[in-house]
């Protein structure tokens, strides 16, 4: 007689296969227009990881390095490794920006018909930073710029939980040297299962009270894109509140430890 565990395991496997097929079909439909129409038109692409630091309804934002008037979530664009160059060259990837902090950023321009190929490469986790490497690097850089590096330290090891992954576009945009844009954004929480993580979040919130590079805002202010004091809040801050929920069958991203 077939055991309950075997039946349940078989059902879960079928669900996983079905979800995988649905996700594959969804991606095919998402990128179909860019593979058929205006195939060689420039498409701006970027891949980023954001960290949601909050205590209750208080969310922490940080001043943007390149736009001083703007406050955005902590985190930033993934970087690729040297081993990824042959693939990126094969799809004609052209980096966007030339500053030293933008070196090897996964942010640039390709032809529209290569968007699905680039998305698939990114999701294989090859030739690029892991989300732990990306978030740790960005936090070190941002805390250094805000002169907080010696005062606030990440839990060791840090544990991040994937909240959601948002695929935005490809869709038409105005201005610039490109006509459409595709962005993939991953939003993470620092796991609150340890006292160190809760202490870290509380320390960042407290530091924001006196540090002009940090800003504490509510969900309502994020949606308005203005703080009560009139500070401008970046559109990307909305991803801290809502977006496409994460797939259930992605355990490598769930509450994973790592070293900064």
PDB file of C-alpha atoms in Angstrom:
ATOM      1  CA  UNK A   1       0.000   0.000   0.000  1.00  0.00           C
ATOM      2  CA  UNK A   2       1.321   3.403  -0.944  1.00  0.00           C
ATOM      3  CA  UNK A   3       2.334   5.467   2.090  1.00  0.00           C
ATOM      4  CA  UNK A   4       0.883   8.898   2.822  1.00  0.00           C
ATOM      5  CA  UNK A   5       4.368  10.442   2.622  1.00  0.00           C
ATOM      6  CA  UNK A   6       4.921   8.994  -0.844  1.00  0.00           C
ATOM      7  CA  UNK A   7       1.562  10.296  -2.073  1.00  0.00           C
ATOM      8  CA  UNK A   8       2.220  13.736  -0.588  1.00  0.00           C
ATOM      9  CA  UNK A   9       5.712  13.798  -2.075  1.00  0.00           C
ATOM     10  CA  UNK A  10       4.366  12.915  -5.496  1.00  0.00           C
ATOM     11  CA  UNK A  11       1.709  15.624  -5.275  1.00  0.00           C
ATOM     12  CA  UNK A  12       4.282  18.234  -4.261  1.00  0.00           C
ATOM     13  CA  UNK A  13       6.536  17.205  -7.133  1.00  0.00           C
ATOM     14  CA  UNK A  14       3.634  17.597  -9.582  1.00  0.00           C
ATOM     15  CA  UNK A  15       2.833  21.044  -8.162  1.00  0.00           C
ATOM     16  CA  UNK A  16       6.493  22.089  -8.472  1.00  0.00           C
ATOM     17  CA  UNK A  17       6.621  20.898 -12.084  1.00  0.00           C
ATOM     18  CA  UNK A  18       3.347  22.677 -12.875  1.00  0.00           C
ATOM     19  CA  UNK A  19       4.558  25.929 -11.303  1.00  0.00           C
ATOM     20  CA  UNK A  20       7.854  25.666 -13.142  1.00  0.00           C
ATOM     21  CA  UNK A  21       6.033  25.224 -16.443  1.00  0.00           C
ATOM     22  CA  UNK A  22       3.704  28.128 -15.688  1.00  0.00           C
ATOM     23  CA  UNK A  23       6.661  30.335 -14.814  1.00  0.00           C
ATOM     24  CA  UNK A  24       8.443  29.354 -18.042  1.00  0.00           C
ATOM     25  CA  UNK A  25       5.317  30.120 -20.092  1.00  0.00           C
ATOM     26  CA  UNK A  26       4.910  33.455 -18.292  1.00  0.00           C
ATOM     27  CA  UNK A  27       8.475  34.444 -19.154  1.00  0.00           C
ATOM     28  CA  UNK A  28       7.989  33.428 -22.795  1.00  0.00           C
ATOM     29  CA  UNK A  29       4.907  35.658 -23.032  1.00  0.00           C
ATOM     30  CA  UNK A  30       6.604  38.518 -21.170  1.00  0.00           C
ATOM     31  CA  UNK A  31       9.500  38.667 -23.601  1.00  0.00           C
ATOM     32  CA  UNK A  32       7.668  37.625 -26.778  1.00  0.00           C
ATOM     33  CA  UNK A  33       7.010  41.200 -28.032  1.00  0.00           C
ATOM     34  CA  UNK A  34      10.696  42.127 -27.657  1.00  0.00           C
ATOM     35  CA  UNK A  35      11.670  39.042 -29.690  1.00  0.00           C
ATOM     36  CA  UNK A  36       9.229  39.839 -32.493  1.00  0.00           C
ATOM     37  CA  UNK A  37       8.860  43.630 -32.752  1.00  0.00           C
ATOM     38  CA  UNK A  38      11.653  46.211 -32.792  1.00  0.00           C
ATOM     39  CA  UNK A  39      14.091  43.383 -32.121  1.00  0.00           C
ATOM     40  CA  UNK A  40      17.269  45.445 -32.462  1.00  0.00           C
ATOM     41  CA  UNK A  41      16.017  48.517 -30.634  1.00  0.00           C
ATOM     42  CA  UNK A  42      18.128  49.480 -27.566  1.00  0.00           C
ATOM     43  CA  UNK A  43      16.783  48.096 -24.289  1.00  0.00           C
ATOM     44  CA  UNK A  44      18.042  49.359 -20.945  1.00  0.00           C
ATOM     45  CA  UNK A  45      18.441  46.533 -18.401  1.00  0.00           C
ATOM     46  CA  UNK A  46      19.336  46.418 -14.713  1.00  0.00           C
ATOM     47  CA  UNK A  47      19.402  43.770 -11.972  1.00  0.00           C
ATOM     48  CA  UNK A  48      19.371  44.850  -8.333  1.00  0.00           C
ATOM     49  CA  UNK A  49      18.987  43.609  -4.754  1.00  0.00           C
ATOM     50  CA  UNK A  50      17.350  45.843  -2.110  1.00  0.00           C
ATOM     51  CA  UNK A  51      17.327  45.408   1.656  1.00  0.00           C
ATOM     52  CA  UNK A  52      14.212  46.290   3.609  1.00  0.00           C
ATOM     53  CA  UNK A  53      15.144  47.572   7.065  1.00  0.00           C
ATOM     54  CA  UNK A  54      12.112  48.471   9.141  1.00  0.00           C
ATOM     55  CA  UNK A  55      10.856  48.633  12.693  1.00  0.00           C
ATOM     56  CA  UNK A  56       7.080  48.674  12.744  1.00  0.00           C
ATOM     57  CA  UNK A  57       5.934  51.269  10.186  1.00  0.00           C
ATOM     58  CA  UNK A  58       9.348  52.960  10.112  1.00  0.00           C
ATOM     59  CA  UNK A  59      11.377  52.234   6.962  1.00  0.00           C
ATOM     60  CA  UNK A  60      15.013  53.252   6.482  1.00  0.00           C
ATOM     61  CA  UNK A  61      16.126  54.949   3.255  1.00  0.00           C
ATOM     62  CA  UNK A  62      19.561  56.305   2.345  1.00  0.00           C
ATOM     63  CA  UNK A  63      20.666  59.321   0.327  1.00  0.00           C
ATOM     64  CA  UNK A  64      21.487  58.475  -3.287  1.00  0.00           C
ATOM     65  CA  UNK A  65      25.186  58.879  -4.072  1.00  0.00           C
ATOM     66  CA  UNK A  66      24.588  60.304  -7.561  1.00  0.00           C
ATOM     67  CA  UNK A  67      21.409  62.298  -6.835  1.00  0.00           C
ATOM     68  CA  UNK A  68      21.906  64.049  -3.528  1.00  0.00           C
ATOM     69  CA  UNK A  69      18.275  65.155  -3.190  1.00  0.00           C
ATOM     70  CA  UNK A  70      16.895  61.614  -3.516  1.00  0.00           C
ATOM     71  CA  UNK A  71      16.435  58.922  -0.838  1.00  0.00           C
ATOM     72  CA  UNK A  72      16.189  55.255  -1.830  1.00  0.00           C
ATOM     73  CA  UNK A  73      16.329  51.761  -0.269  1.00  0.00           C
ATOM     74  CA  UNK A  74      19.638  50.299   0.839  1.00  0.00           C
ATOM     75  CA  UNK A  75      21.199  47.916  -1.662  1.00  0.00           C
ATOM     76  CA  UNK A  76      21.917  48.324  -5.343  1.00  0.00           C
ATOM     77  CA  UNK A  77      22.885  46.815  -8.657  1.00  0.00           C
ATOM     78  CA  UNK A  78      24.470  43.369  -8.909  1.00  0.00           C
ATOM     79  CA  UNK A  79      27.987  43.119 -10.317  1.00  0.00           C
ATOM     80  CA  UNK A  80      29.201  40.514 -12.789  1.00  0.00           C
ATOM     81  CA  UNK A  81      32.533  38.701 -12.741  1.00  0.00           C
ATOM     82  CA  UNK A  82      35.192  38.584 -15.440  1.00  0.00           C
ATOM     83  CA  UNK A  83      34.048  35.093 -16.442  1.00  0.00           C
ATOM     84  CA  UNK A  84      30.708  36.576 -17.566  1.00  0.00           C
ATOM     85  CA  UNK A  85      32.324  38.803 -20.202  1.00  0.00           C
ATOM     86  CA  UNK A  86      32.144  36.267 -23.090  1.00  0.00           C
ATOM     87  CA  UNK A  87      28.396  35.818 -22.559  1.00  0.00           C
ATOM     88  CA  UNK A  88      27.722  39.545 -22.088  1.00  0.00           C
ATOM     89  CA  UNK A  89      29.796  40.323 -25.176  1.00  0.00           C
ATOM     90  CA  UNK A  90      27.829  37.745 -27.170  1.00  0.00           C
ATOM     91  CA  UNK A  91      24.579  39.647 -26.530  1.00  0.00           C
ATOM     92  CA  UNK A  92      26.179  43.048 -27.113  1.00  0.00           C
ATOM     93  CA  UNK A  93      25.845  44.228 -23.503  1.00  0.00           C
ATOM     94  CA  UNK A  94      27.052  47.834 -23.146  1.00  0.00           C
ATOM     95  CA  UNK A  95      27.565  49.050 -19.553  1.00  0.00           C
ATOM     96  CA  UNK A  96      25.755  52.198 -18.471  1.00  0.00           C
ATOM     97  CA  UNK A  97      27.777  54.722 -16.492  1.00  0.00           C
ATOM     98  CA  UNK A  98      31.521  55.108 -16.181  1.00  0.00           C
ATOM     99  CA  UNK A  99      32.111  55.963 -12.519  1.00  0.00           C
ATOM    100  CA  UNK A 100      34.437  53.751 -10.452  1.00  0.00           C
ATOM    101  CA  UNK A 101      31.492  52.563  -8.330  1.00  0.00           C
ATOM    102  CA  UNK A 102      29.686  51.406 -11.499  1.00  0.00           C
ATOM    103  CA  UNK A 103      32.473  49.144 -12.736  1.00  0.00           C
ATOM    104  CA  UNK A 104      31.076  45.691 -13.671  1.00  0.00           C
ATOM    105  CA  UNK A 105      27.495  46.699 -12.808  1.00  0.00           C
ATOM    106  CA  UNK A 106      24.737  44.560 -14.304  1.00  0.00           C
ATOM    107  CA  UNK A 107      23.141  47.707 -15.657  1.00  0.00           C
ATOM    108  CA  UNK A 108      23.454  48.581 -19.303  1.00  0.00           C
ATOM    109  CA  UNK A 109      21.956  48.380 -22.785  1.00  0.00           C
ATOM    110  CA  UNK A 110      21.309  45.401 -25.065  1.00  0.00           C
ATOM    111  CA  UNK A 111      19.158  44.762 -28.111  1.00  0.00           C
ATOM    112  CA  UNK A 112      15.573  43.937 -27.156  1.00  0.00           C
ATOM    113  CA  UNK A 113      15.561  40.402 -28.554  1.00  0.00           C
ATOM    114  CA  UNK A 114      18.303  39.333 -26.083  1.00  0.00           C
ATOM    115  CA  UNK A 115      16.235  40.157 -22.958  1.00  0.00           C
ATOM    116  CA  UNK A 116      14.994  36.620 -22.269  1.00  0.00           C
ATOM    117  CA  UNK A 117      18.482  35.174 -22.750  1.00  0.00           C
ATOM    118  CA  UNK A 118      19.904  37.663 -20.221  1.00  0.00           C
ATOM    119  CA  UNK A 119      17.122  36.947 -17.719  1.00  0.00           C
ATOM    120  CA  UNK A 120      17.776  33.202 -17.942  1.00  0.00           C
ATOM    121  CA  UNK A 121      21.530  33.716 -17.488  1.00  0.00           C
ATOM    122  CA  UNK A 122      20.974  35.855 -14.388  1.00  0.00           C
ATOM    123  CA  UNK A 123      18.682  33.260 -12.806  1.00  0.00           C
ATOM    124  CA  UNK A 124      21.312  30.535 -13.222  1.00  0.00           C
ATOM    125  CA  UNK A 125      23.466  32.425 -10.658  1.00  0.00           C
ATOM    126  CA  UNK A 126      26.564  32.076 -12.848  1.00  0.00           C
ATOM    127  CA  UNK A 127      29.282  34.662 -13.385  1.00  0.00           C
ATOM    128  CA  UNK A 128      27.812  37.223 -11.003  1.00  0.00           C
ATOM    129  CA  UNK A 129      27.537  38.146  -7.351  1.00  0.00           C
ATOM    130  CA  UNK A 130      25.223  36.182  -5.116  1.00  0.00           C
ATOM    131  CA  UNK A 131      22.554  38.210  -3.333  1.00  0.00           C
ATOM    132  CA  UNK A 132      24.604  37.931  -0.108  1.00  0.00           C
ATOM    133  CA  UNK A 133      27.714  39.317  -1.807  1.00  0.00           C
ATOM    134  CA  UNK A 134      25.720  42.102  -3.442  1.00  0.00           C
ATOM    135  CA  UNK A 135      23.908  43.196  -0.277  1.00  0.00           C
ATOM    136  CA  UNK A 136      26.992  43.001   1.937  1.00  0.00           C
ATOM    137  CA  UNK A 137      29.086  45.002  -0.528  1.00  0.00           C
ATOM    138  CA  UNK A 138      26.387  47.640  -0.948  1.00  0.00           C
ATOM    139  CA  UNK A 139      25.825  47.974   2.807  1.00  0.00           C
ATOM    140  CA  UNK A 140      29.539  48.393   3.466  1.00  0.00           C
ATOM    141  CA  UNK A 141      29.791  51.052   0.759  1.00  0.00           C
ATOM    142  CA  UNK A 142      26.649  52.894   1.858  1.00  0.00           C
ATOM    143  CA  UNK A 143      27.491  52.806   5.566  1.00  0.00           C
ATOM    144  CA  UNK A 144      30.964  54.060   4.667  1.00  0.00           C
ATOM    145  CA  UNK A 145      29.503  56.986   2.712  1.00  0.00           C
ATOM    146  CA  UNK A 146      27.153  57.744   5.627  1.00  0.00           C
ATOM    147  CA  UNK A 147      30.052  57.453   8.134  1.00  0.00           C
ATOM    148  CA  UNK A 148      28.314  54.636   9.971  1.00  0.00           C
ATOM    149  CA  UNK A 149      30.719  51.804   9.140  1.00  0.00           C
ATOM    150  CA  UNK A 150      32.436  51.836  12.541  1.00  0.00           C
ATOM    151  CA  UNK A 151      29.199  52.241  14.506  1.00  0.00           C
ATOM    152  CA  UNK A 152      26.872  49.670  12.930  1.00  0.00           C
ATOM    153  CA  UNK A 153      27.850  46.141  12.002  1.00  0.00           C
ATOM    154  CA  UNK A 154      25.870  43.448  10.261  1.00  0.00           C
ATOM    155  CA  UNK A 155      25.162  40.247  12.178  1.00  0.00           C
ATOM    156  CA  UNK A 156      27.864  37.674  11.532  1.00  0.00           C
ATOM    157  CA  UNK A 157      26.914  35.684   9.583  1.00  0.00           C
ATOM    158  CA  UNK A 158      24.080  37.728   8.016  1.00  0.00           C
ATOM    159  CA  UNK A 159      20.911  35.863   7.067  1.00  0.00           C
ATOM    160  CA  UNK A 160      18.677  37.264   4.341  1.00  0.00           C
ATOM    161  CA  UNK A 161      15.163  36.192   3.386  1.00  0.00           C
ATOM    162  CA  UNK A 162      13.828  36.849  -0.106  1.00  0.00           C
ATOM    163  CA  UNK A 163      10.554  38.788   0.135  1.00  0.00           C
ATOM    164  CA  UNK A 164       9.727  39.265  -3.528  1.00  0.00           C
ATOM    165  CA  UNK A 165      11.170  39.362  -7.015  1.00  0.00           C
ATOM    166  CA  UNK A 166       9.819  41.974  -9.418  1.00  0.00           C
ATOM    167  CA  UNK A 167      10.228  41.843 -13.181  1.00  0.00           C
ATOM    168  CA  UNK A 168       9.388  45.249 -14.607  1.00  0.00           C
ATOM    169  CA  UNK A 169       8.939  45.414 -18.363  1.00  0.00           C
ATOM    170  CA  UNK A 170      10.214  45.330 -20.999  1.00  0.00           C
ATOM    171  CA  UNK A 171       8.186  48.494 -21.474  1.00  0.00           C
ATOM    172  CA  UNK A 172       8.432  51.829 -23.231  1.00  0.00           C
ATOM    173  CA  UNK A 173      10.132  54.730 -21.449  1.00  0.00           C
ATOM    174  CA  UNK A 174      10.688  58.361 -22.363  1.00  0.00           C
ATOM    175  CA  UNK A 175      14.037  60.024 -22.958  1.00  0.00           C
ATOM    176  CA  UNK A 176      17.607  58.756 -22.957  1.00  0.00           C
ATOM    177  CA  UNK A 177      19.404  56.765 -25.640  1.00  0.00           C
ATOM    178  CA  UNK A 178      17.009  53.810 -25.328  1.00  0.00           C
ATOM    179  CA  UNK A 179      13.300  53.378 -25.983  1.00  0.00           C
ATOM    180  CA  UNK A 180      12.372  50.612 -23.543  1.00  0.00           C
ATOM    181  CA  UNK A 181      13.525  49.187 -20.238  1.00  0.00           C
ATOM    182  CA  UNK A 182      13.605  45.922 -18.307  1.00  0.00           C
ATOM    183  CA  UNK A 183      14.433  45.664 -14.613  1.00  0.00           C
ATOM    184  CA  UNK A 184      14.637  42.721 -12.229  1.00  0.00           C
ATOM    185  CA  UNK A 185      14.566  43.715  -8.553  1.00  0.00           C
ATOM    186  CA  UNK A 186      14.887  41.378  -5.582  1.00  0.00           C
ATOM    187  CA  UNK A 187      13.780  42.617  -2.153  1.00  0.00           C
ATOM    188  CA  UNK A 188      15.232  40.998   0.969  1.00  0.00           C
ATOM    189  CA  UNK A 189      14.661  41.191   4.688  1.00  0.00           C
ATOM    190  CA  UNK A 190      17.401  40.666   7.215  1.00  0.00           C
ATOM    191  CA  UNK A 191      16.121  37.637   9.119  1.00  0.00           C
ATOM    192  CA  UNK A 192      14.564  38.726  12.411  1.00  0.00           C
ATOM    193  CA  UNK A 193      14.994  35.289  13.998  1.00  0.00           C
ATOM    194  CA  UNK A 194      18.138  36.363  15.872  1.00  0.00           C
ATOM    195  CA  UNK A 195      18.604  39.075  18.540  1.00  0.00           C
ATOM    196  CA  UNK A 196      21.592  40.392  16.545  1.00  0.00           C
ATOM    197  CA  UNK A 197      19.395  41.075  13.507  1.00  0.00           C
ATOM    198  CA  UNK A 198      16.792  42.914  15.575  1.00  0.00           C
ATOM    199  CA  UNK A 199      19.517  44.942  17.292  1.00  0.00           C
ATOM    200  CA  UNK A 200      21.017  45.827  13.912  1.00  0.00           C
ATOM    201  CA  UNK A 201      17.692  47.105  12.556  1.00  0.00           C
ATOM    202  CA  UNK A 202      17.053  49.103  15.720  1.00  0.00           C
ATOM    203  CA  UNK A 203      20.572  50.611  15.594  1.00  0.00           C
ATOM    204  CA  UNK A 204      20.074  51.752  11.984  1.00  0.00           C
ATOM    205  CA  UNK A 205      16.710  53.340  12.836  1.00  0.00           C
ATOM    206  CA  UNK A 206      18.221  55.142  15.822  1.00  0.00           C
ATOM    207  CA  UNK A 207      21.198  56.354  13.744  1.00  0.00           C
ATOM    208  CA  UNK A 208      18.801  57.850  11.199  1.00  0.00           C
ATOM    209  CA  UNK A 209      17.523  60.267  13.840  1.00  0.00           C
ATOM    210  CA  UNK A 210      20.814  62.211  13.713  1.00  0.00           C
ATOM    211  CA  UNK A 211      22.430  61.196  10.407  1.00  0.00           C
ATOM    212  CA  UNK A 212      21.415  63.327   7.414  1.00  0.00           C
ATOM    213  CA  UNK A 213      22.338  60.544   4.975  1.00  0.00           C
ATOM    214  CA  UNK A 214      19.535  58.365   6.368  1.00  0.00           C
ATOM    215  CA  UNK A 215      15.811  58.995   6.354  1.00  0.00           C
ATOM    216  CA  UNK A 216      13.011  57.340   8.322  1.00  0.00           C
ATOM    217  CA  UNK A 217       9.685  57.263   6.490  1.00  0.00           C
ATOM    218  CA  UNK A 218       6.309  55.583   6.814  1.00  0.00           C
ATOM    219  CA  UNK A 219       4.596  53.448   4.181  1.00  0.00           C
ATOM    220  CA  UNK A 220       2.271  56.382   3.466  1.00  0.00           C
ATOM    221  CA  UNK A 221       5.218  58.699   2.796  1.00  0.00           C
ATOM    222  CA  UNK A 222       6.793  56.120   0.482  1.00  0.00           C
ATOM    223  CA  UNK A 223       3.577  55.966  -1.556  1.00  0.00           C
ATOM    224  CA  UNK A 224       3.423  59.778  -1.707  1.00  0.00           C
ATOM    225  CA  UNK A 225       7.147  59.890  -2.620  1.00  0.00           C
ATOM    226  CA  UNK A 226       7.627  62.756  -0.184  1.00  0.00           C
ATOM    227  CA  UNK A 227       8.546  62.725   3.486  1.00  0.00           C
ATOM    228  CA  UNK A 228       6.810  64.990   5.960  1.00  0.00           C
ATOM    229  CA  UNK A 229       9.916  67.199   5.809  1.00  0.00           C
ATOM    230  CA  UNK A 230       9.651  67.420   2.011  1.00  0.00           C
ATOM    231  CA  UNK A 231      12.469  64.991   1.156  1.00  0.00           C
ATOM    232  CA  UNK A 232      12.136  63.296  -2.255  1.00  0.00           C
ATOM    233  CA  UNK A 233      11.663  59.519  -2.092  1.00  0.00           C
ATOM    234  CA  UNK A 234      12.797  57.338  -5.002  1.00  0.00           C
ATOM    235  CA  UNK A 235      10.218  55.337  -6.936  1.00  0.00           C
ATOM    236  CA  UNK A 236      12.149  52.134  -6.148  1.00  0.00           C
ATOM    237  CA  UNK A 237      11.172  52.534  -2.473  1.00  0.00           C
ATOM    238  CA  UNK A 238       7.713  51.240  -3.353  1.00  0.00           C
ATOM    239  CA  UNK A 239       9.191  47.809  -3.908  1.00  0.00           C
ATOM    240  CA  UNK A 240       9.688  47.590  -0.135  1.00  0.00           C
ATOM    241  CA  UNK A 241       5.900  47.571   0.240  1.00  0.00           C
ATOM    242  CA  UNK A 242       4.520  45.577  -2.650  1.00  0.00           C
ATOM    243  CA  UNK A 243       5.284  43.753  -5.867  1.00  0.00           C
ATOM    244  CA  UNK A 244       5.253  40.269  -7.314  1.00  0.00           C
ATOM    245  CA  UNK A 245       5.469  37.706  -4.456  1.00  0.00           C
ATOM    246  CA  UNK A 246       8.361  35.269  -4.444  1.00  0.00           C
ATOM    247  CA  UNK A 247       7.846  31.748  -5.817  1.00  0.00           C
ATOM    248  CA  UNK A 248       7.461  29.124  -3.085  1.00  0.00           C
ATOM    249  CA  UNK A 249       9.921  26.717  -4.673  1.00  0.00           C
ATOM    250  CA  UNK A 250      13.071  28.847  -4.410  1.00  0.00           C
ATOM    251  CA  UNK A 251      14.795  27.508  -1.271  1.00  0.00           C
ATOM    252  CA  UNK A 252      18.321  28.788  -2.113  1.00  0.00           C
ATOM    253  CA  UNK A 253      17.088  32.336  -1.441  1.00  0.00           C
ATOM    254  CA  UNK A 254      15.157  31.584   1.740  1.00  0.00           C
ATOM    255  CA  UNK A 255      16.816  32.670   5.007  1.00  0.00           C
ATOM    256  CA  UNK A 256      20.259  31.796   3.683  1.00  0.00           C
ATOM    257  CA  UNK A 257      23.386  32.522   5.724  1.00  0.00           C
ATOM    258  CA  UNK A 258      26.604  33.923   4.371  1.00  0.00           C
ATOM    259  CA  UNK A 259      29.654  35.981   5.221  1.00  0.00           C
ATOM    260  CA  UNK A 260      30.127  39.696   4.602  1.00  0.00           C
TER     261      UNK A 260
END
